Amino acid sequence: IWCWGPETEGANVVVDDTTAIQYLLEIKEHVNSAFQWATKEGPLCEENMRGIRFNLTDVTLHADAIHRGAGQIMPPTRRCCFAAEMTAKPTLQEPIFLVEITCPQDAMSGVYSCMNMRRGCVFEENQREGTPLVQVKAHLPVAESFGFVAALRQQTSGQAFPQC
């Protein structure tokens, strides 16, 4: 495994499947940089790529070191990543908001009720020390977010305070 992306931690990976390629380690950083660039701004709507593995299977490099610089390696590597993704019939994922809700413990049933009605998913719940409040983190589909604050306040009798 050469790297993860985007931003060195993500759901995409570059794997070196080559054997006995001369000068390969000289271009490793350039390939990784191009991969980061490609996965951060993918070919579909310039959105992040997700869940893609790129296998480096063969490389032909010029013998002259001047032709193995970042300017010669990064653009074609990025285009190869884009071509590989486009041949795999990619799809767009539904946009998701990260929602942080602060509310008292007794209003948690209203928070869960509202999130379930809107396809939301609570993934973290932390008690604030020294207060009766709970901080909840959840993912909420953007399409379901319209009118969310009003519905949440209604379900919790105005006790929940969301941050979207």
JSON list of N, CA, C and O in Angstrom, two decimals, residues 71-97:
[
{"chain": "A", "resi": 71, "resn": "GLY", "atom": "N", "xyz": [6.12, 17.45, -12.80]},
{"chain": "A", "resi": 71, "resn": "GLY", "atom": "CA", "xyz": [5.37, 17.97, -13.95]},
{"chain": "A", "resi": 71, "resn": "GLY", "atom": "C", "xyz": [5.12, 16.93, -15.01]},
{"chain": "A", "resi": 71, "resn": "GLY", "atom": "O", "xyz": [4.15, 17.04, -15.78]},
{"chain": "A", "resi": 72, "resn": "GLN", "atom": "N", "xyz": [5.97, 15.90, -15.08]},
{"chain": "A", "resi": 72, "resn": "GLN", "atom": "CA", "xyz": [5.79, 14.85, -16.08]},
{"chain": "A", "resi": 72, "resn": "GLN", "atom": "C", "xyz": [5.01, 13.65, -15.53]},
{"chain": "A", "resi": 72, "resn": "GLN", "atom": "O", "xyz": [4.44, 12.89, -16.29]},
{"chain": "A", "resi": 73, "resn": "ILE", "atom": "N", "xyz": [4.97, 13.47, -14.22]},
{"chain": "A", "resi": 73, "resn": "ILE", "atom": "CA", "xyz": [4.34, 12.29, -13.62]},
{"chain": "A", "resi": 73, "resn": "ILE", "atom": "C", "xyz": [2.92, 12.58, -13.12]},
{"chain": "A", "resi": 73, "resn": "ILE", "atom": "O", "xyz": [2.00, 11.79, -13.35]},
{"chain": "A", "resi": 74, "resn": "MET", "atom": "N", "xyz": [2.73, 13.72, -12.46]},
{"chain": "A", "resi": 74, "resn": "MET", "atom": "CA", "xyz": [1.42, 13.99, -11.83]},
{"chain": "A", "resi": 74, "resn": "MET", "atom": "C", "xyz": [0.25, 14.10, -12.79]},
{"chain": "A", "resi": 74, "resn": "MET", "atom": "O", "xyz": [-0.78, 13.44, -12.59]},
{"chain": "A", "resi": 75, "resn": "PRO", "atom": "N", "xyz": [0.33, 14.93, -13.86]},
{"chain": "A", "resi": 75, "resn": "PRO", "atom": "CA", "xyz": [-0.85, 15.04, -14.75]},
{"chain": "A", "resi": 75, "resn": "PRO", "atom": "C", "xyz": [-1.27, 13.72, -15.40]},
{"chain": "A", "resi": 75, "resn": "PRO", "atom": "O", "xyz": [-2.46, 13.38, -15.37]},
{"chain": "A", "resi": 76, "resn": "PRO", "atom": "N", "xyz": [-0.34, 12.93, -15.95]},
{"chain": "A", "resi": 76, "resn": "PRO", "atom": "CA", "xyz": [-0.81, 11.66, -16.53]},
{"chain": "A", "resi": 76, "resn": "PRO", "atom": "C", "xyz": [-1.33, 10.66, -15.48]},
{"chain": "A", "resi": 76, "resn": "PRO", "atom": "O", "xyz": [-2.25, 9.90, -15.76]},
{"chain": "A", "resi": 77, "resn": "THR", "atom": "N", "xyz": [-0.75, 10.69, -14.28]},
{"chain": "A", "resi": 77, "resn": "THR", "atom": "CA", "xyz": [-1.24, 9.80, -13.23]},
{"chain": "A", "resi": 77, "resn": "THR", "atom": "C", "xyz": [-2.67, 10.16, -12.86]},
{"chain": "A", "resi": 77, "resn": "THR", "atom": "O", "xyz": [-3.53, 9.29, -12.69]},
{"chain": "A", "resi": 78, "resn": "ARG", "atom": "N", "xyz": [-2.93, 11.45, -12.74]},
{"chain": "A", "resi": 78, "resn": "ARG", "atom": "CA", "xyz": [-4.29, 11.90, -12.42]},
{"chain": "A", "resi": 78, "resn": "ARG", "atom": "C", "xyz": [-5.27, 11.49, -13.52]},
{"chain": "A", "resi": 78, "resn": "ARG", "atom": "O", "xyz": [-6.37, 11.01, -13.24]},
{"chain": "A", "resi": 79, "resn": "ARG", "atom": "N", "xyz": [-4.88, 11.67, -14.78]},
{"chain": "A", "resi": 79, "resn": "ARG", "atom": "CA", "xyz": [-5.74, 11.27, -15.88]},
{"chain": "A", "resi": 79, "resn": "ARG", "atom": "C", "xyz": [-5.97, 9.76, -15.91]},
{"chain": "A", "resi": 79, "resn": "ARG", "atom": "O", "xyz": [-7.07, 9.30, -16.23]},
{"chain": "A", "resi": 80, "resn": "CYS", "atom": "N", "xyz": [-4.96, 8.99, -15.55]},
{"chain": "A", "resi": 80, "resn": "CYS", "atom": "CA", "xyz": [-5.13, 7.52, -15.48]},
{"chain": "A", "resi": 80, "resn": "CYS", "atom": "C", "xyz": [-6.11, 7.15, -14.37]},
{"chain": "A", "resi": 80, "resn": "CYS", "atom": "O", "xyz": [-6.95, 6.25, -14.56]},
{"chain": "A", "resi": 81, "resn": "CYS", "atom": "N", "xyz": [-6.03, 7.82, -13.24]},
{"chain": "A", "resi": 81, "resn": "CYS", "atom": "CA", "xyz": [-6.98, 7.56, -12.15]},
{"chain": "A", "resi": 81, "resn": "CYS", "atom": "C", "xyz": [-8.40, 7.89, -12.61]},
{"chain": "A", "resi": 81, "resn": "CYS", "atom": "O", "xyz": [-9.34, 7.13, -12.35]},
{"chain": "A", "resi": 82, "resn": "PHE", "atom": "N", "xyz": [-8.57, 9.03, -13.29]},
{"chain": "A", "resi": 82, "resn": "PHE", "atom": "CA", "xyz": [-9.89, 9.41, -13.79]},
{"chain": "A", "resi": 82, "resn": "PHE", "atom": "C", "xyz": [-10.40, 8.39, -14.80]},
{"chain": "A", "resi": 82, "resn": "PHE", "atom": "O", "xyz": [-11.57, 7.99, -14.76]},
{"chain": "A", "resi": 83, "resn": "ALA", "atom": "N", "xyz": [-9.54, 7.96, -15.73]},
{"chain": "A", "resi": 83, "resn": "ALA", "atom": "CA", "xyz": [-9.96, 6.99, -16.75]},
{"chain": "A", "resi": 83, "resn": "ALA", "atom": "C", "xyz": [-10.35, 5.66, -16.11]},
{"chain": "A", "resi": 83, "resn": "ALA", "atom": "O", "xyz": [-11.35, 5.05, -16.50]},
{"chain": "A", "resi": 84, "resn": "ALA", "atom": "N", "xyz": [-9.58, 5.24, -15.12]},
{"chain": "A", "resi": 84, "resn": "ALA", "atom": "CA", "xyz": [-9.90, 3.98, -14.44]},
{"chain": "A", "resi": 84, "resn": "ALA", "atom": "C", "xyz": [-11.25, 4.08, -13.73]},
{"chain": "A", "resi": 84, "resn": "ALA", "atom": "O", "xyz": [-12.04, 3.14, -13.78]},
{"chain": "A", "resi": 85, "resn": "GLU", "atom": "N", "xyz": [-11.50, 5.21, -13.10]},
{"chain": "A", "resi": 85, "resn": "GLU", "atom": "CA", "xyz": [-12.79, 5.36, -12.42]},
{"chain": "A", "resi": 85, "resn": "GLU", "atom": "C", "xyz": [-13.94, 5.41, -13.42]},
{"chain": "A", "resi": 85, "resn": "GLU", "atom": "O", "xyz": [-14.98, 4.78, -13.21]},
{"chain": "A", "resi": 86, "resn": "MET", "atom": "N", "xyz": [-13.78, 6.14, -14.50]},
{"chain": "A", "resi": 86, "resn": "MET", "atom": "CA", "xyz": [-14.87, 6.29, -15.46]},
{"chain": "A", "resi": 86, "resn": "MET", "atom": "C", "xyz": [-15.20, 4.97, -16.16]},
{"chain": "A", "resi": 86, "resn": "MET", "atom": "O", "xyz": [-16.35, 4.74, -16.53]},
{"chain": "A", "resi": 87, "resn": "THR", "atom": "N", "xyz": [-14.23, 4.08, -16.33]},
{"chain": "A", "resi": 87, "resn": "THR", "atom": "CA", "xyz": [-14.53, 2.79, -16.95]},
{"chain": "A", "resi": 87, "resn": "THR", "atom": "C", "xyz": [-15.23, 1.85, -15.97]},
{"chain": "A", "resi": 87, "resn": "THR", "atom": "O", "xyz": [-15.80, 0.84, -16.38]},
{"chain": "A", "resi": 88, "resn": "ALA", "atom": "N", "xyz": [-15.22, 2.18, -14.69]},
{"chain": "A", "resi": 88, "resn": "ALA", "atom": "CA", "xyz": [-15.86, 1.34, -13.67]},
{"chain": "A", "resi": 88, "resn": "ALA", "atom": "C", "xyz": [-17.31, 1.75, -13.39]},
{"chain": "A", "resi": 88, "resn": "ALA", "atom": "O", "xyz": [-17.89, 1.28, -12.42]},
{"chain": "A", "resi": 89, "resn": "LYS", "atom": "N", "xyz": [-17.89, 2.61, -14.20]},
{"chain": "A", "resi": 89, "resn": "LYS", "atom": "CA", "xyz": [-19.27, 3.06, -14.05]},
{"chain": "A", "resi": 89, "resn": "LYS", "atom": "C", "xyz": [-19.54, 3.65, -12.66]},
{"chain": "A", "resi": 89, "resn": "LYS", "atom": "O", "xyz": [-20.28, 3.08, -11.86]},
{"chain": "A", "resi": 90, "resn": "PRO", "atom": "N", "xyz": [-18.94, 4.79, -12.37]},
{"chain": "A", "resi": 90, "resn": "PRO", "atom": "CA", "xyz": [-19.11, 5.40, -11.04]},
{"chain": "A", "resi": 90, "resn": "PRO", "atom": "C", "xyz": [-20.50, 5.98, -10.83]},
{"chain": "A", "resi": 90, "resn": "PRO", "atom": "O", "xyz": [-21.22, 6.24, -11.79]},
{"chain": "A", "resi": 91, "resn": "THR", "atom": "N", "xyz": [-20.85, 6.19, -9.58]},
{"chain": "A", "resi": 91, "resn": "THR", "atom": "CA", "xyz": [-22.12, 6.82, -9.22]},
{"chain": "A", "resi": 91, "resn": "THR", "atom": "C", "xyz": [-21.86, 7.92, -8.19]},
{"chain": "A", "resi": 91, "resn": "THR", "atom": "O", "xyz": [-20.82, 7.94, -7.54]},
{"chain": "A", "resi": 92, "resn": "LEU", "atom": "N", "xyz": [-22.82, 8.81, -8.04]},
{"chain": "A", "resi": 92, "resn": "LEU", "atom": "CA", "xyz": [-22.73, 9.85, -7.03]},
{"chain": "A", "resi": 92, "resn": "LEU", "atom": "C", "xyz": [-23.39, 9.35, -5.75]},
{"chain": "A", "resi": 92, "resn": "LEU", "atom": "O", "xyz": [-24.38, 8.62, -5.79]},
{"chain": "A", "resi": 93, "resn": "GLN", "atom": "N", "xyz": [-22.86, 9.75, -4.61]},
{"chain": "A", "resi": 93, "resn": "GLN", "atom": "CA", "xyz": [-23.46, 9.39, -3.34]},
{"chain": "A", "resi": 93, "resn": "GLN", "atom": "C", "xyz": [-24.33, 10.54, -2.85]},
{"chain": "A", "resi": 93, "resn": "GLN", "atom": "O", "xyz": [-24.11, 11.70, -3.19]},
{"chain": "A", "resi": 94, "resn": "GLU", "atom": "N", "xyz": [-25.32, 10.20, -2.05]},
{"chain": "A", "resi": 94, "resn": "GLU", "atom": "CA", "xyz": [-26.22, 11.20, -1.49]},
{"chain": "A", "resi": 94, "resn": "GLU", "atom": "C", "xyz": [-25.46, 12.10, -0.52]},
{"chain": "A", "resi": 94, "resn": "GLU", "atom": "O", "xyz": [-24.72, 11.62, 0.33]},
{"chain": "A", "resi": 95, "resn": "PRO", "atom": "N", "xyz": [-25.62, 13.43, -0.65]},
{"chain": "A", "resi": 95, "resn": "PRO", "atom": "CA", "xyz": [-24.93, 14.33, 0.30]},
{"chain": "A", "resi": 95, "resn": "PRO", "atom": "C", "xyz": [-25.53, 14.20, 1.70]},
{"chain": "A", "resi": 95, "resn": "PRO", "atom": "O", "xyz": [-26.73, 14.05, 1.87]},
{"chain": "A", "resi": 96, "resn": "ILE", "atom": "N", "xyz": [-24.65, 14.27, 2.69]},
{"chain": "A", "resi": 96, "resn": "ILE", "atom": "CA", "xyz": [-25.02, 14.06, 4.10]},
{"chain": "A", "resi": 96, "resn": "ILE", "atom": "C", "xyz": [-24.50, 15.23, 4.93]},
{"chain": "A", "resi": 96, "resn": "ILE", "atom": "O", "xyz": [-23.37, 15.65, 4.77]},
{"chain": "A", "resi": 97, "resn": "PHE", "atom": "N", "xyz": [-25.35, 15.75, 5.82]},
{"chain": "A", "resi": 97, "resn": "PHE", "atom": "CA", "xyz": [-24.94, 16.76, 6.80]},
{"chain": "A", "resi": 97, "resn": "PHE", "atom": "C", "xyz": [-24.45, 16.08, 8.07]},
{"chain": "A", "resi": 97, "resn": "PHE", "atom": "O", "xyz": [-24.99, 15.04, 8.47]}
]
